Amino acid sequence: MSLELLVIDVSCRDCRAALAVDGSDLIRNGVVMVEIEQQRNGDYLSLRKPRELCLCPSGDLGKLQLASNFRGMHLSAELREELPDVMAKSLKATPSNGQVFADTTGAASSSPDAGFRSIFAGILFSRRFIVSYQAVVLVLLLLFTIRYWMSRLRARIRQRRLIAPSSALREECPSLGHESGSSSSSSTIIGDSPSPKNGTIDEDFERTPLLKSEYHAAEYRRLGYSVRAFLLYQPSPLPILNKALPSNGTTLAILIFIGIQVFYLFYRMPLSIPMLFVFADRASLLFVANLPLLYLFAAKNQPIKLLTGYSYESLNIVHRRLGEVMCLLALLHSAGMIGVWYTILRPTGFSLAKFLLSKIILLGIGAFVAYELIYFTSLGSFRQRWYELFLALHVSLQVIALVLLWFHHHNSKPYVGVALAIFLIDRLVYRMTFKTHSARASLTVCKDGQTVIVCNESIFTRKGQYLGYLVGAGLTKGWKATEHVFLTVPALSQAHFIQAHPFTIASVAPDPDASSGELKLIIRAQDGFSKDLLKYAQGHDAVKVRLDGPYGSQNALHLLQQCDLSVVVAGGSGIAVALPLLWAVRSSRKVCDLERRPTDRGSSSVVLIWVIRHASHAAWAGSQIESLRDCGVEVIMPPPTAENGHPDVPSIVTSWISAHDDKLFGGKARTGVVCSGPDGMNRSVRNTCSSLLAHGHDVDIEVEKFGW
């Protein structure tokens, strides 16, 4: 038997005072709304909707009496006589068994009536209290939205001040997007800004002490830099487990979010054995309240990106941590219900087998197992070894778990319905309709014999452009720098027909008015899909593909566009992020370099640092490296690591930023750094920026991580 009692209200004045609940017109004839489920001797009583149960039978509150009106439901004589006794015994506590009930304020009472009322009141409070969780989530979303759009407004103002386009400015670069472009002969270059007093510096002015307000402003600036440096720093991976940790800022945000979960789980929750049912109920309520948020963070197409600038891959770490918290909540709910059976139902003679085999418990066990399997198959060690199996299980188990939750308990249906709607709209409406593009692509195996270049000539259409802004534009509307697509190649095998793998678009983003563009993917063969694709490319020069996308945020591009100095660090195939990003930055500035002539390589305000393993990997970029150099971008390529070991990338970044900041901007430049490479490189570059920030350089960084 499984039993849940939910007090909605009572009309009896004494009971209402004892339970501290308000009056309601839903209650008539002094009854309490409850839910009961019982399995006994083949007779099954399932009251899905609240039924009436008398709380105040004359003379004895310790023994409940069924109300005469069960709204038309037929009860056998055995159940009619037995159910009140079972309920009374299960909720009764006596001093002899050592149970003491506690009310919602923490006061203890040995009275069975007080404990009975405490359970009712605790459940009622949890149902009302959990509603405020959604309001807290909406407030947090609003704060992040305001923060993002305020930063975008400041960035736009700064970008206009940096660029200041005029009719006198002309293109200095080769044609963007053409690998074989040639240098322009135009000489319209903006030179150095004249220094005060015809280039002379007033030494007396330099020796003048700062005003008090200026001194305080400098102190606040240094304090702000120190806080930003701490938040930017990324600690070393956990020993033994070798688990990578995020930056301190991300960790702090996640800890605050987890703290909210802990608060909603334990607020006004007496930690006593008689209140196990209330605790298990609270854990389940918090679990289902998080369901829509869990699926929203995982959806590729969701409004959070538009509101906050964070796309799904940025929210992936929050999605994982929330999933782990929910698995813990499910475990606590399950353990709590086992405790309810042991402390309340077992003394009545109700066996564990009957408890576990009841319908509501079986459905709950199935949902619990499904979500725990999702967690264990989502661990990094499992994903890296069996990525295709991870994808299949992740999708199928989610559907199974939602269906089981739907039938497990009717209180979960609103949350399950919203989560299922998010899942289906993302998968069916967007990913299989608006953002899916099938085409024939060429296959080229690079000289290293381990890399495949996939190229597709996309034809753009401007029809339905405004609709694309609302529902999400697909590849027929073009793409932007740093965005990626999910690639499916059905020709490889039947298993690959439903598999989609993410790859960054390595080609230059097309102009808004372009009618076509070449989409290029650089795929380094490892295991599974990429290895099968390499084998197929060795015998075929073209294949039909299905492309889902584009996806991704523009935070990296927005950062570089508003900075005086731009540093892009790429490791290996991370060049797929770097090349389109650099071309987009150069294009947005209209001229090769507004600060120095492109022939003055040492004075360039943009640098690309590309670390490759073998010399043959340089062919991945084609002739674009030389085109970027002709356009004024400084390119630093250390010797290949296979023959010369790993270069000191942090030292290269530090020396370049320090030298160019002092030379071009007098130590007051705002520097943007974008890094795309292995985890170790990303962490070292991030911590280098943190160190520079702590020493007074205005540096910010965006990490474009490849891998999941």
XYZ file of C-alpha atoms in Angstrom, residues 3 12 42 168 225 372 486 559 667:
9
model
C -0.578 6.355 1.087
C -14.024 22.623 11.651
C -6.918 -7.894 -5.171
C 37.260 58.433 -46.109
C 40.723 44.043 -11.308
C 20.251 7.469 -12.638
C 25.602 18.921 -36.138
C 34.544 40.725 -26.995
C 49.426 50.560 -20.762
